mmCIF file with all atom_site columns, C-alpha atoms in Angstrom:
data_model
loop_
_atom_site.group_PDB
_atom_site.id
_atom_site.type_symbol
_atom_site.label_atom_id
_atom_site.label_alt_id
_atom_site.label_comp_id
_atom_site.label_asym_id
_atom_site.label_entity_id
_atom_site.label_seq_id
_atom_site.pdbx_PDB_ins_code
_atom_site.Cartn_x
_atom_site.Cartn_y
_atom_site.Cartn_z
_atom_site.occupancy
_atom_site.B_iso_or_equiv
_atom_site.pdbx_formal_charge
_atom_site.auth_seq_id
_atom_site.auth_comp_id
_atom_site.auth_asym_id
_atom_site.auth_atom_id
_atom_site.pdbx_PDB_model_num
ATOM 1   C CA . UNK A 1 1   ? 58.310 48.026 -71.535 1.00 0.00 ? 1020 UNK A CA 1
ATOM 2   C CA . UNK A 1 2   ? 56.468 45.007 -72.359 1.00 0.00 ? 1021 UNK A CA 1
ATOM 3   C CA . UNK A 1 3   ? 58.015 41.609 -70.904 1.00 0.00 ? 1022 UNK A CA 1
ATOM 4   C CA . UNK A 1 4   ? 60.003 38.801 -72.601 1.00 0.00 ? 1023 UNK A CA 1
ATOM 5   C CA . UNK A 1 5   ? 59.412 35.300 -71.478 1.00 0.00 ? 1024 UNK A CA 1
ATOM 6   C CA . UNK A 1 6   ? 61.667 34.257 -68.569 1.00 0.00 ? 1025 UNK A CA 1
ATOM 7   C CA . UNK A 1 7   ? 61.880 33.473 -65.083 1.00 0.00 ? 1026 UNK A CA 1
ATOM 8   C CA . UNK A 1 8   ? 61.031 36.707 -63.711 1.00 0.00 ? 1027 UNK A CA 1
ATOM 9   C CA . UNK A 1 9   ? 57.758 37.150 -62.259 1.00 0.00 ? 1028 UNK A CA 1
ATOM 10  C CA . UNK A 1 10  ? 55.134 39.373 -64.831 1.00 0.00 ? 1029 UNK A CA 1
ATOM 11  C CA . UNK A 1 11  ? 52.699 41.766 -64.580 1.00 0.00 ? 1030 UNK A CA 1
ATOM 12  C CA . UNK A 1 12  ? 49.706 41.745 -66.669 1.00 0.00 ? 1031 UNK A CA 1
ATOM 13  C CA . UNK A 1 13  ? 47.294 44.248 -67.564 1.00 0.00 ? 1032 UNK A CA 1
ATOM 14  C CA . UNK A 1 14  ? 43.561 43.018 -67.978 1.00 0.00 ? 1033 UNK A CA 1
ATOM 15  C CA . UNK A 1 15  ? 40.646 45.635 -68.375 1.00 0.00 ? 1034 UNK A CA 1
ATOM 16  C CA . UNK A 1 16  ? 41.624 48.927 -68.273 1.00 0.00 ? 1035 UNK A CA 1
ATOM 17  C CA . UNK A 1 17  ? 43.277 51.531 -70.451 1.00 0.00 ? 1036 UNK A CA 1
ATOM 18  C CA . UNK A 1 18  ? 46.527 49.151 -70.684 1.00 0.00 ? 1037 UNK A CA 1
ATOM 19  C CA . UNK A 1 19  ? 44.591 46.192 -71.300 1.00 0.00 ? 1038 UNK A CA 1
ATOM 20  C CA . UNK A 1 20  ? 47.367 43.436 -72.509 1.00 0.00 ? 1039 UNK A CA 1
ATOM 21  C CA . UNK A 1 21  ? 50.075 44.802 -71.737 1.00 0.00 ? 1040 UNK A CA 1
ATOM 22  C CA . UNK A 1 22  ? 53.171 42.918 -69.595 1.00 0.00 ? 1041 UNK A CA 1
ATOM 23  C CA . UNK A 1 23  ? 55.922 44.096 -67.591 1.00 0.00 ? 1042 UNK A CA 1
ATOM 24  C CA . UNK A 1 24  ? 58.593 41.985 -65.798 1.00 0.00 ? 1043 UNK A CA 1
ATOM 25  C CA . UNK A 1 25  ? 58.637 42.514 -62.306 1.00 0.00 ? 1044 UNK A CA 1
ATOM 26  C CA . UNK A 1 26  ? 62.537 42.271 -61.879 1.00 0.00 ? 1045 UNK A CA 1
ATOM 27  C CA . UNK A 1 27  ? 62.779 45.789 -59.524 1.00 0.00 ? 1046 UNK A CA 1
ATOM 28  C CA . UNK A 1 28  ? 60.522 47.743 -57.719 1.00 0.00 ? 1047 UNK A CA 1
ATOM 29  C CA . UNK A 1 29  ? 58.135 49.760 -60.397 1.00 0.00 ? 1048 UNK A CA 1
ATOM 30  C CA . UNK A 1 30  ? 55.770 52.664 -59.160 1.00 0.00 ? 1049 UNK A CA 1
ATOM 31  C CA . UNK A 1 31  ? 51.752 52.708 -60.866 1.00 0.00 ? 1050 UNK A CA 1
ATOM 32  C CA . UNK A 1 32  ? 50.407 56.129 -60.915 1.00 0.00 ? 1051 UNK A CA 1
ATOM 33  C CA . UNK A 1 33  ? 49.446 58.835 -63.460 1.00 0.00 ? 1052 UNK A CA 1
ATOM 34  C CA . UNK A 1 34  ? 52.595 61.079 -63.196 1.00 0.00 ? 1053 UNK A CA 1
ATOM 35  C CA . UNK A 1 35  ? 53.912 60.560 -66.274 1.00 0.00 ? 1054 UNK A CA 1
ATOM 36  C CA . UNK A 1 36  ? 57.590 59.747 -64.671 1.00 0.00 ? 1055 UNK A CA 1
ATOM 37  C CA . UNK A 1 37  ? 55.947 56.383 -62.890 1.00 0.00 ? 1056 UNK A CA 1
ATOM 38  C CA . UNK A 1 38  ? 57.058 52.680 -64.781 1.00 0.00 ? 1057 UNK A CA 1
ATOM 39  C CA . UNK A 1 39  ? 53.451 52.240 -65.150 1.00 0.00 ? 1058 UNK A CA 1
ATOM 40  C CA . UNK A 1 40  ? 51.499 55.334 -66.094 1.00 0.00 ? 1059 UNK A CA 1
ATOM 41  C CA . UNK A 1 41  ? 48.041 54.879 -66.192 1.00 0.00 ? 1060 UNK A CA 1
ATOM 42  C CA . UNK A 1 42  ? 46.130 58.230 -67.713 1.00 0.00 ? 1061 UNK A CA 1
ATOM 43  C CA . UNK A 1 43  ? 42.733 58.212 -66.023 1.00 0.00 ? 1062 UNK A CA 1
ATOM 44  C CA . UNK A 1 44  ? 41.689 61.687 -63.640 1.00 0.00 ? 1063 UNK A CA 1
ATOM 45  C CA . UNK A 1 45  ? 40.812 58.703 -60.621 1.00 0.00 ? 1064 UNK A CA 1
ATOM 46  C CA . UNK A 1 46  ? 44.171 57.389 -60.165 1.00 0.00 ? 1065 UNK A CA 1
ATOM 47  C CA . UNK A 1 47  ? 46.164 59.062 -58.124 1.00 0.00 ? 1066 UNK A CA 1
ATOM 48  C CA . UNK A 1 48  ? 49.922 60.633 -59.221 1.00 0.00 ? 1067 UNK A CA 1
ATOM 49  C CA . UNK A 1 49  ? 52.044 57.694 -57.579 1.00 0.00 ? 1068 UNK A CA 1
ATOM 50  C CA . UNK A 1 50  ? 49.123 55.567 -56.997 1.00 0.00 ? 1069 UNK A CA 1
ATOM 51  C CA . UNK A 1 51  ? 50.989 51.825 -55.702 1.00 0.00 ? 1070 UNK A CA 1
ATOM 52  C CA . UNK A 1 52  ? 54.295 50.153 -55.847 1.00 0.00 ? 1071 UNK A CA 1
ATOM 53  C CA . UNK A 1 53  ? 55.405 46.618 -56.532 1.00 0.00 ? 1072 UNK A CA 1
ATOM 54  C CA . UNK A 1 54  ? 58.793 44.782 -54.999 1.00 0.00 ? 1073 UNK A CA 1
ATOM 55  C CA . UNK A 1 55  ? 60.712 42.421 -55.601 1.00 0.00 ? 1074 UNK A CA 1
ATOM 56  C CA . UNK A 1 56  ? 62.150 41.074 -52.925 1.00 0.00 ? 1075 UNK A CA 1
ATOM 57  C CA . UNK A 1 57  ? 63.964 37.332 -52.247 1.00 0.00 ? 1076 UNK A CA 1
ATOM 58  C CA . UNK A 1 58  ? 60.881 36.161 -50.568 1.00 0.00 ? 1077 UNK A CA 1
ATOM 59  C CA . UNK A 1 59  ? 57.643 37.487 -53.211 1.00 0.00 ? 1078 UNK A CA 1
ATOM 60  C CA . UNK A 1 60  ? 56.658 40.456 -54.774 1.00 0.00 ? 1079 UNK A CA 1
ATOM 61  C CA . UNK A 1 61  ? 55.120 42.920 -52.380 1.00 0.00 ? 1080 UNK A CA 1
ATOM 62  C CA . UNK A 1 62  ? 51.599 44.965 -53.249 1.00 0.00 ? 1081 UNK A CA 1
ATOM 63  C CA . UNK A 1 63  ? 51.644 48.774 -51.417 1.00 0.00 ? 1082 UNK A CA 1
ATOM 64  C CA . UNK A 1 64  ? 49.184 51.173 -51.761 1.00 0.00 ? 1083 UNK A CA 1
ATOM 65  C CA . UNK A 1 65  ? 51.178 54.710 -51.483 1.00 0.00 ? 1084 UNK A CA 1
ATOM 66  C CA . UNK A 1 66  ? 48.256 56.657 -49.980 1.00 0.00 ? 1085 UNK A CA 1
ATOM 67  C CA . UNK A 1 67  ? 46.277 56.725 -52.850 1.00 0.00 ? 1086 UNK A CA 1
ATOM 68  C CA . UNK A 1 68  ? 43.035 59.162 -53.064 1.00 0.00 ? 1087 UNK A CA 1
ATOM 69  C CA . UNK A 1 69  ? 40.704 56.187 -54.541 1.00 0.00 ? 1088 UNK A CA 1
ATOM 70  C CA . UNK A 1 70  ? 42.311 52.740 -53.233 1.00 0.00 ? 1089 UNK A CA 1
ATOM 71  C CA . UNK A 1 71  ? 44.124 49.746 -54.506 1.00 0.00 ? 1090 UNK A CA 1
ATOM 72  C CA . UNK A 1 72  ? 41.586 46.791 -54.807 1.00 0.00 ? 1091 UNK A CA 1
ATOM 73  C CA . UNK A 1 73  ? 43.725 43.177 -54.493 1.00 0.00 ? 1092 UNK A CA 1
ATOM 74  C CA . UNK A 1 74  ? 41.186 40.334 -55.313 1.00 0.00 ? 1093 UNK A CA 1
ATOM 75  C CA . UNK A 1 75  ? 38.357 42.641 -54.510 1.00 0.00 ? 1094 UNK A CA 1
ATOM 76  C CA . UNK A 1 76  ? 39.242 43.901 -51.364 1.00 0.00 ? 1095 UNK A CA 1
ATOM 77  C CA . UNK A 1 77  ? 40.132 47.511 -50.601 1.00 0.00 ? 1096 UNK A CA 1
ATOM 78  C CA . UNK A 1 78  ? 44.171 47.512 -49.876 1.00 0.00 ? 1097 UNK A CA 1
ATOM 79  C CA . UNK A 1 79  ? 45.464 48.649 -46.180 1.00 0.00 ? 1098 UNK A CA 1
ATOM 80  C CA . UNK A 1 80  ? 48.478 47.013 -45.827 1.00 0.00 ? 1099 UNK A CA 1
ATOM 81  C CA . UNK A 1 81  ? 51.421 45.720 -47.906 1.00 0.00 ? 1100 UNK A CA 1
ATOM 82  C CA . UNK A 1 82  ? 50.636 42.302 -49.173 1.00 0.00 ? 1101 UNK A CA 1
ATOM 83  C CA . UNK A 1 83  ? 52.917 39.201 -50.398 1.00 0.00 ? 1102 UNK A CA 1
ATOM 84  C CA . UNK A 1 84  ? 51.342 38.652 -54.215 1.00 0.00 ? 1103 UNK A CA 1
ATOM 85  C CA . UNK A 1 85  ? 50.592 34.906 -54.807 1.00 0.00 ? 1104 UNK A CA 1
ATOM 86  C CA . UNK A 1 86  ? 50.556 33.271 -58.698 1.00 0.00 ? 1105 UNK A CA 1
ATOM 87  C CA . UNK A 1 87  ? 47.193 34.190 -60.273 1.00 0.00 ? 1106 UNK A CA 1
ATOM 88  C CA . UNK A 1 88  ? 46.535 37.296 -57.662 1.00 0.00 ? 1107 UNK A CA 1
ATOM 89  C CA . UNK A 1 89  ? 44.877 40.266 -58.870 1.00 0.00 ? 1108 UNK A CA 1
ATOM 90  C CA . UNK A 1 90  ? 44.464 44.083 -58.524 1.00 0.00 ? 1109 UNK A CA 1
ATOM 91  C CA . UNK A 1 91  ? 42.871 47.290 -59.427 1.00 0.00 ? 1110 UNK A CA 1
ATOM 92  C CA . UNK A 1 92  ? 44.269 50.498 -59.349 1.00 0.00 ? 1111 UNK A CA 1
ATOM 93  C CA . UNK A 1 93  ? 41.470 52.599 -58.082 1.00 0.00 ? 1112 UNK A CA 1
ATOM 94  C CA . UNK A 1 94  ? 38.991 50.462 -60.159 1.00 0.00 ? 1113 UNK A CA 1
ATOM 95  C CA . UNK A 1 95  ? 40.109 51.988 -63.408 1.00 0.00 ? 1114 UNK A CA 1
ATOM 96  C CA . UNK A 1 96  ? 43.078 49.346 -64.802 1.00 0.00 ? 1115 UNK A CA 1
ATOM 97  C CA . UNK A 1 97  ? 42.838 45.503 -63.917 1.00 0.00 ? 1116 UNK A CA 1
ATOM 98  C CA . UNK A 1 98  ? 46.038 43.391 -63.256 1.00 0.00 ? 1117 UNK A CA 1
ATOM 99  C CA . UNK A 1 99  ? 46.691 39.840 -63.072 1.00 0.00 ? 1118 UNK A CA 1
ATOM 100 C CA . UNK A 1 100 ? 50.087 38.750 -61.312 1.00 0.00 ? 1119 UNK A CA 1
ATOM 101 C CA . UNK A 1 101 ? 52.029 35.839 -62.492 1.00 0.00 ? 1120 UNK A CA 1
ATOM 102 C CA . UNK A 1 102 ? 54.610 34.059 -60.613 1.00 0.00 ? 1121 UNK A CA 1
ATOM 103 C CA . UNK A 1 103 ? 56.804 33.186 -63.802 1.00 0.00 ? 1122 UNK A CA 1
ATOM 104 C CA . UNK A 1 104 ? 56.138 33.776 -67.471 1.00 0.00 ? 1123 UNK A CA 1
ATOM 105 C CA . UNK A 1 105 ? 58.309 30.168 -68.389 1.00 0.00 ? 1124 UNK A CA 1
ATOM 106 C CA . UNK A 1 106 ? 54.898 28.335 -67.281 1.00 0.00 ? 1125 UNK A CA 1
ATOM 107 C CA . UNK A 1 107 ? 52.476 29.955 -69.255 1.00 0.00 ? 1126 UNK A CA 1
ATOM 108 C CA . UNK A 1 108 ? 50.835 28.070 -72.354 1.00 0.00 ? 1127 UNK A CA 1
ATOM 109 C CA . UNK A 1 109 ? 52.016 30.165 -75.864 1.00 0.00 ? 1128 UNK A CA 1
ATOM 110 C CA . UNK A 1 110 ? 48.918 29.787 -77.517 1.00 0.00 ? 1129 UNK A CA 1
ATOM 111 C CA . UNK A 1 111 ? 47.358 33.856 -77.083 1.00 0.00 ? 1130 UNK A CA 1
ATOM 112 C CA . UNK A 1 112 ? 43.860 32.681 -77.841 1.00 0.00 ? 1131 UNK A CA 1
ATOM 113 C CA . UNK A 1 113 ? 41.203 31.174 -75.211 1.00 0.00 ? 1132 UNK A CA 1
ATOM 114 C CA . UNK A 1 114 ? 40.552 27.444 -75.322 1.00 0.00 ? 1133 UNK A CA 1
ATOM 115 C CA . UNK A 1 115 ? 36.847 27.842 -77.146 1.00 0.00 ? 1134 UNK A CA 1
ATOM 116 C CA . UNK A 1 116 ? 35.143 24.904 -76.077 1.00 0.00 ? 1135 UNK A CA 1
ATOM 117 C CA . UNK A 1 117 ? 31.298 24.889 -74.812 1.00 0.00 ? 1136 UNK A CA 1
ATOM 118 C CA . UNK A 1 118 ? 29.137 28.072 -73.946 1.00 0.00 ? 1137 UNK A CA 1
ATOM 119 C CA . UNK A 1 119 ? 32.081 28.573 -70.917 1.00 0.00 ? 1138 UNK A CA 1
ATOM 120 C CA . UNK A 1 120 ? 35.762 29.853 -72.223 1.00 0.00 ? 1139 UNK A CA 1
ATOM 121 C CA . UNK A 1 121 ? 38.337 30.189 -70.337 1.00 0.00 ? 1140 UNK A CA 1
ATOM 122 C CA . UNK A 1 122 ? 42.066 31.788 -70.850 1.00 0.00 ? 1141 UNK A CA 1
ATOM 123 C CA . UNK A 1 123 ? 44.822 30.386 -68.887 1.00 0.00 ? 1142 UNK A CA 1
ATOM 124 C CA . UNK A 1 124 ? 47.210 32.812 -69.949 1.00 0.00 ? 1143 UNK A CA 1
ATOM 125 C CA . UNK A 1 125 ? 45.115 36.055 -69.034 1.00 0.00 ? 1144 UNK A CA 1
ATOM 126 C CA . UNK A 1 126 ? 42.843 34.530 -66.316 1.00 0.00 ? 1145 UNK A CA 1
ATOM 127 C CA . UNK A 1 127 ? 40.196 35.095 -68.106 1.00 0.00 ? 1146 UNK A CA 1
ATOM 128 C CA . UNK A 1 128 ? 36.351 33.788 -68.525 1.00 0.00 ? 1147 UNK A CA 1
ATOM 129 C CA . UNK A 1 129 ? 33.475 34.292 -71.097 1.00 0.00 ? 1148 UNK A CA 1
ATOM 130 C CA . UNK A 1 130 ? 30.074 32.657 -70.981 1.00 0.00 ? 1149 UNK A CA 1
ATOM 131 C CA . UNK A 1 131 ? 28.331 33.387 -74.298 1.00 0.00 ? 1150 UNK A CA 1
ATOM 132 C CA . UNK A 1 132 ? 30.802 35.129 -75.381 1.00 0.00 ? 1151 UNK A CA 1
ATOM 133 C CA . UNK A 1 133 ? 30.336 38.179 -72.564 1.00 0.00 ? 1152 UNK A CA 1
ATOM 134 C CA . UNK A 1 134 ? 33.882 38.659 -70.524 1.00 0.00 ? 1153 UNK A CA 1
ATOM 135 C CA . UNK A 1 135 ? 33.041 37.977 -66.445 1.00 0.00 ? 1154 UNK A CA 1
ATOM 136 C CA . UNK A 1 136 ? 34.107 41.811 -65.174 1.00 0.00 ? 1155 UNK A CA 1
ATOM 137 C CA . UNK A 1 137 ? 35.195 41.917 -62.140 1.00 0.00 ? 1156 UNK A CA 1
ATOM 138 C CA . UNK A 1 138 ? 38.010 39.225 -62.967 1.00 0.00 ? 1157 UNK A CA 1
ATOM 139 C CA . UNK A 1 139 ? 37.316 35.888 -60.313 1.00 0.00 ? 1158 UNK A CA 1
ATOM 140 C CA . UNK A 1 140 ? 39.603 35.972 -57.547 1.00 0.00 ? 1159 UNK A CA 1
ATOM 141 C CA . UNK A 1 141 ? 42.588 33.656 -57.663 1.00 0.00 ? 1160 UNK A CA 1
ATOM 142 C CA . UNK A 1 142 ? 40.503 30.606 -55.788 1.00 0.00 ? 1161 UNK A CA 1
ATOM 143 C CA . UNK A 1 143 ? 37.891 30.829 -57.830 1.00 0.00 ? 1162 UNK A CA 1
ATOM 144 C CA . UNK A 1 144 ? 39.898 30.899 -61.253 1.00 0.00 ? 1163 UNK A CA 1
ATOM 145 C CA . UNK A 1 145 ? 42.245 27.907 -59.947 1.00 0.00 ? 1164 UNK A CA 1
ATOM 146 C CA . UNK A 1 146 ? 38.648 25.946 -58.980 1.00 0.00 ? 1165 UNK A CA 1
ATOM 147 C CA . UNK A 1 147 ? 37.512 26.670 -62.524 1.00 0.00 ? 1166 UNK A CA 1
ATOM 148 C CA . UNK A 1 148 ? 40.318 25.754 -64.076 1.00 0.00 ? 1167 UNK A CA 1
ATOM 149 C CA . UNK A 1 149 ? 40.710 22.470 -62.686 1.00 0.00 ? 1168 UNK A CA 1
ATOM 150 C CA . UNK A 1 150 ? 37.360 21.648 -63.535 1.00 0.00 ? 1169 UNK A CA 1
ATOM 151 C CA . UNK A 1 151 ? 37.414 22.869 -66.768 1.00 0.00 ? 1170 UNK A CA 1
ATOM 152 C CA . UNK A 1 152 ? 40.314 20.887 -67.553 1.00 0.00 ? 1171 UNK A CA 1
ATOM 153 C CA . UNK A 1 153 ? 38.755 17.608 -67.093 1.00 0.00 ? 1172 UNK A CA 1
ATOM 154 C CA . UNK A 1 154 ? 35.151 19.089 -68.077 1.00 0.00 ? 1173 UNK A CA 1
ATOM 155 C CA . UNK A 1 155 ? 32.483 16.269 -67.765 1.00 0.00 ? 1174 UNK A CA 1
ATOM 156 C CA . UNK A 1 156 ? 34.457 14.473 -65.465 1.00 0.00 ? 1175 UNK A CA 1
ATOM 157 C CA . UNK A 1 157 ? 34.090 14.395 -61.765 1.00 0.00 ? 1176 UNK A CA 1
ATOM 158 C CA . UNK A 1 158 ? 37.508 15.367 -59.884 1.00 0.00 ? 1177 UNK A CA 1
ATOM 159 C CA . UNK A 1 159 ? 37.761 14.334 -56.387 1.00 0.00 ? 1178 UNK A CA 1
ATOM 160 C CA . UNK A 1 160 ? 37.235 17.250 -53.335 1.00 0.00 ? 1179 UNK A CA 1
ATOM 161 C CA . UNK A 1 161 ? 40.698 15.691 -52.306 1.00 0.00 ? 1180 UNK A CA 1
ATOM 162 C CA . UNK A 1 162 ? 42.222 17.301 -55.682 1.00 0.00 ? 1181 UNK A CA 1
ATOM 163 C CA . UNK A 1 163 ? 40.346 20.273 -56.067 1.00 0.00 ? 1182 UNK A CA 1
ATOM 164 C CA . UNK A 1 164 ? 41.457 21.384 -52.812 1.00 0.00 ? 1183 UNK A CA 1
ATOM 165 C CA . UNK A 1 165 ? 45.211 20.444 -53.495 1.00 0.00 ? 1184 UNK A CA 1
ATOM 166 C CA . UNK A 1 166 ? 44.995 22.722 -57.223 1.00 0.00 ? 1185 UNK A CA 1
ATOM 167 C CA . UNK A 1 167 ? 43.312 25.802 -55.026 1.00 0.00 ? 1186 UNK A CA 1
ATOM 168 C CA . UNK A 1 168 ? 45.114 25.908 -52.056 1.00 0.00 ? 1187 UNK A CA 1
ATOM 169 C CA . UNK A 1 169 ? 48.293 24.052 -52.960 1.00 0.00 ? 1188 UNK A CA 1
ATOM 170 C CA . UNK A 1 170 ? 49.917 20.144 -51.306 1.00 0.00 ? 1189 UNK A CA 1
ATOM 171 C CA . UNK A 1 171 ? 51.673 21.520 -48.795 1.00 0.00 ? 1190 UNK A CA 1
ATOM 172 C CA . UNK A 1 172 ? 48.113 23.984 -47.208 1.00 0.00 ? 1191 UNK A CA 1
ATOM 173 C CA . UNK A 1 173 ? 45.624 21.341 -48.492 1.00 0.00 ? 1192 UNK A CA 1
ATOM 174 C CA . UNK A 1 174 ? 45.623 19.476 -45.074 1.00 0.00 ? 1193 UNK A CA 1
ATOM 175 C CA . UNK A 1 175 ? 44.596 22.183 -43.167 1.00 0.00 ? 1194 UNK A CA 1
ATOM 176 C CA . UNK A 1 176 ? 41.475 23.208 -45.683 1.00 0.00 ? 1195 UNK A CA 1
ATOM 177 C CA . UNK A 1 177 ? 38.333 22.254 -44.693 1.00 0.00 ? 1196 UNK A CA 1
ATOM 178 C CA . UNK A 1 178 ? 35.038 20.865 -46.413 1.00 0.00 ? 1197 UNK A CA 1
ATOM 179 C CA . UNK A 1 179 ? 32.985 24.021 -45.746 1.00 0.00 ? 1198 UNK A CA 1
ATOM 180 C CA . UNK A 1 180 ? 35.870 26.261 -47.407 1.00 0.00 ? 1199 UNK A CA 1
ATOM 181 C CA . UNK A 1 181 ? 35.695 24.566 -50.507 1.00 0.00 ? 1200 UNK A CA 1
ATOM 182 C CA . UNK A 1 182 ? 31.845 24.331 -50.362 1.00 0.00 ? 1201 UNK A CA 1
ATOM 183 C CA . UNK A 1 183 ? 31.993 28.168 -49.696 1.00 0.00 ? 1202 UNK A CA 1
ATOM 184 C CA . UNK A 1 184 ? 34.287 28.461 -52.750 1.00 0.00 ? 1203 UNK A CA 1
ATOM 185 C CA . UNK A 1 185 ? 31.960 26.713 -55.189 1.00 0.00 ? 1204 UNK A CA 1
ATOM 186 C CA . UNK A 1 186 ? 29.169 28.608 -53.729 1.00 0.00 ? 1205 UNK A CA 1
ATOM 187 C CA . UNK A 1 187 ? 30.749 31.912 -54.856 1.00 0.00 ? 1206 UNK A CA 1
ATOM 188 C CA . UNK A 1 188 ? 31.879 30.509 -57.844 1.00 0.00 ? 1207 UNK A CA 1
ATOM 189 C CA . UNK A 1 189 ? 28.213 29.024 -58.958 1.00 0.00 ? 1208 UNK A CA 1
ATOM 190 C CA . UNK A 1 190 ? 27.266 32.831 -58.119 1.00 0.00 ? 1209 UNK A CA 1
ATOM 191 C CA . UNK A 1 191 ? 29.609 34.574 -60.514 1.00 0.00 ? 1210 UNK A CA 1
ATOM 192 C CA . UNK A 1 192 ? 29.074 32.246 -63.571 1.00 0.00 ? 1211 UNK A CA 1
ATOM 193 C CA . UNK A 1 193 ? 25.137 32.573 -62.712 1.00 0.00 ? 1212 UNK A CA 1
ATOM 194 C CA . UNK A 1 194 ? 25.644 36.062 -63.029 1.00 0.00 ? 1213 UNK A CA 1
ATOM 195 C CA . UNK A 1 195 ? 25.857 35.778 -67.148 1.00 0.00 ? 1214 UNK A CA 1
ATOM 196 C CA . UNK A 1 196 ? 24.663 32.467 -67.289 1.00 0.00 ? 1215 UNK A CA 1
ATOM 197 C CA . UNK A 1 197 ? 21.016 32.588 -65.053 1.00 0.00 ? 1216 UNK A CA 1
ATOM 198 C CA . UNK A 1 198 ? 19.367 29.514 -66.108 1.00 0.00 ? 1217 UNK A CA 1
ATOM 199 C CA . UNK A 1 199 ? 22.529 26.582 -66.320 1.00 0.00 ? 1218 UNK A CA 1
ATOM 200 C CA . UNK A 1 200 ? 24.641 25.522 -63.490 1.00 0.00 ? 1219 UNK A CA 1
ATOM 201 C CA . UNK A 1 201 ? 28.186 24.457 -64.285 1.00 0.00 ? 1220 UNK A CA 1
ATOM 202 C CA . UNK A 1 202 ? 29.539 23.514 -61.670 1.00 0.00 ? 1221 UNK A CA 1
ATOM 203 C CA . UNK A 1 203 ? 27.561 20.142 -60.382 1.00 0.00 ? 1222 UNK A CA 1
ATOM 204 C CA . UNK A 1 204 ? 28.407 17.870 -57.055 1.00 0.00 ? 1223 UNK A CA 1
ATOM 205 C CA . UNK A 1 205 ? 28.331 14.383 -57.599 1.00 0.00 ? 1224 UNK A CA 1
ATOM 206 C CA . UNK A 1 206 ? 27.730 12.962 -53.653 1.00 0.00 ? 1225 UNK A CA 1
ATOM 207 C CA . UNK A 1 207 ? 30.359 10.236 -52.558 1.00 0.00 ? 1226 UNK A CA 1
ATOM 208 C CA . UNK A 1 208 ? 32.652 11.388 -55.452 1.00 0.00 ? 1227 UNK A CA 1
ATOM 209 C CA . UNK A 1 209 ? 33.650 14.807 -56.235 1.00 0.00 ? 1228 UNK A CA 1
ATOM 210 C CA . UNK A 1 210 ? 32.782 17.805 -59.162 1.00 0.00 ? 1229 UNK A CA 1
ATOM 211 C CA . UNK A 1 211 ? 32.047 18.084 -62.179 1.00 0.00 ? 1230 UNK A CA 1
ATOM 212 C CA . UNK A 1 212 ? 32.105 20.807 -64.628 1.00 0.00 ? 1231 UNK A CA 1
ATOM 213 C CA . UNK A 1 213 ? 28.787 20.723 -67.146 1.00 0.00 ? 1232 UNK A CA 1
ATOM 214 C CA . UNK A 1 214 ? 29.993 22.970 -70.373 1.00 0.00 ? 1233 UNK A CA 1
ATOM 215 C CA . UNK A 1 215 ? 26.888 23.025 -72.929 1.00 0.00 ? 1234 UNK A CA 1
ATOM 216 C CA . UNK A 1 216 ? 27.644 23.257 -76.626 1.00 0.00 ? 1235 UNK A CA 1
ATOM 217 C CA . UNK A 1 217 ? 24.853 25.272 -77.450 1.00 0.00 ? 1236 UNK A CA 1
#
């Protein structure tokens, strides 16, 4: 059952078979193929009861349930239960992308990207196009919160100081160090150059901070 908007954390479904479709995450729901699971995703690679989310006081909680062909969270092949953070996301044995989101009372109403410049992003859906292709695999949580805080001030330089406070959040920021945010823009430059060969968008301005470059044309 798709979600209403409240204060319940959401799950969102992004490429895949179930692409746009929401569910609130307000008890424990099971992703497989069996047709009895809350999430029933009909592709011959996902296993029966494939994964399970929890609520619990603390987070929701990502489990693989042994699984034939894996649960992928940001990328990485799934071994152990995992806390899910705002703006983490998943595959279900590579087949059905989802985006988890912390509350659905923060997200913007308006359903269609922000269409400004050759780069278009999607706050809602944590999603990017560059001439109009979709970036597949999704960018990890980082690397969307990175882009996003650039894009919002696009042409502008933000400071290292708040980029690292929009990634990582105030109360981690302290501990995060140059090279982690340099490593982060390097594997961001890579994923956008990926569609986009011969323009970089993201640009360092020495003494001051980054700047996203958006062409027009």
């Amino acid at each position: 059952m798709d979600a209403k908007v409240d204060e319940h954390p959401i799950l969102v479904a992004q490429e895949g078979p179930l692409n746009s479709h929401r569910w609130t995450l307000d008890q424990p729901i099971v992703l497989g193929r069996e047709a009895s699971c809350d999430v029933v995703i009909q592709d011959r690679q996902v296993s029966r009861f494939h994964a399970r989310l929890t609520p619990t006081p603390e987070g929701v909680i990502l489990e693989d349930l042994g699984s034939k062909n894996g649960t992928y969270y940001n990328r990485e092949l799934l071994s152990n239960p995992v806390m899910l953070q705002d703006g983490d996301m998943f595959q279900i044995s590579m087949v059905q992308n989802f985006v988890f989101l912390s509350s659905d009372a923060t997200m913007p109403l308006v359903e269609q990207p922000v269409r400004t410049g050759r780069l278009m992003l999607d706050i809602r859906s944590r999603r990017v196009w560059i001439n109009q292709q979709q970036l597949v695999p999704p960018l990890s949580a980082q690397q969307f919160r990175l882009l996003w805080s650039l894009y919002e001030s696009q042409g502008q330089v933000i400071s290292r100081a708040d980029l690292v406070a929009a990634v990582w959040g105030e109360t981690q920021a302290a501990g995060v160090s140059d090279q982690a945010l340099d490593a982060l823009v390097r594997r961001l430059r890579d994923r956008l150059a990926a569609l986009d060969p011969h323009h970089q968008y993201i640009n360092t301005v020495r003494g001051h901070g980054i700047r996203l470059d958006n062409p027009t044309e």
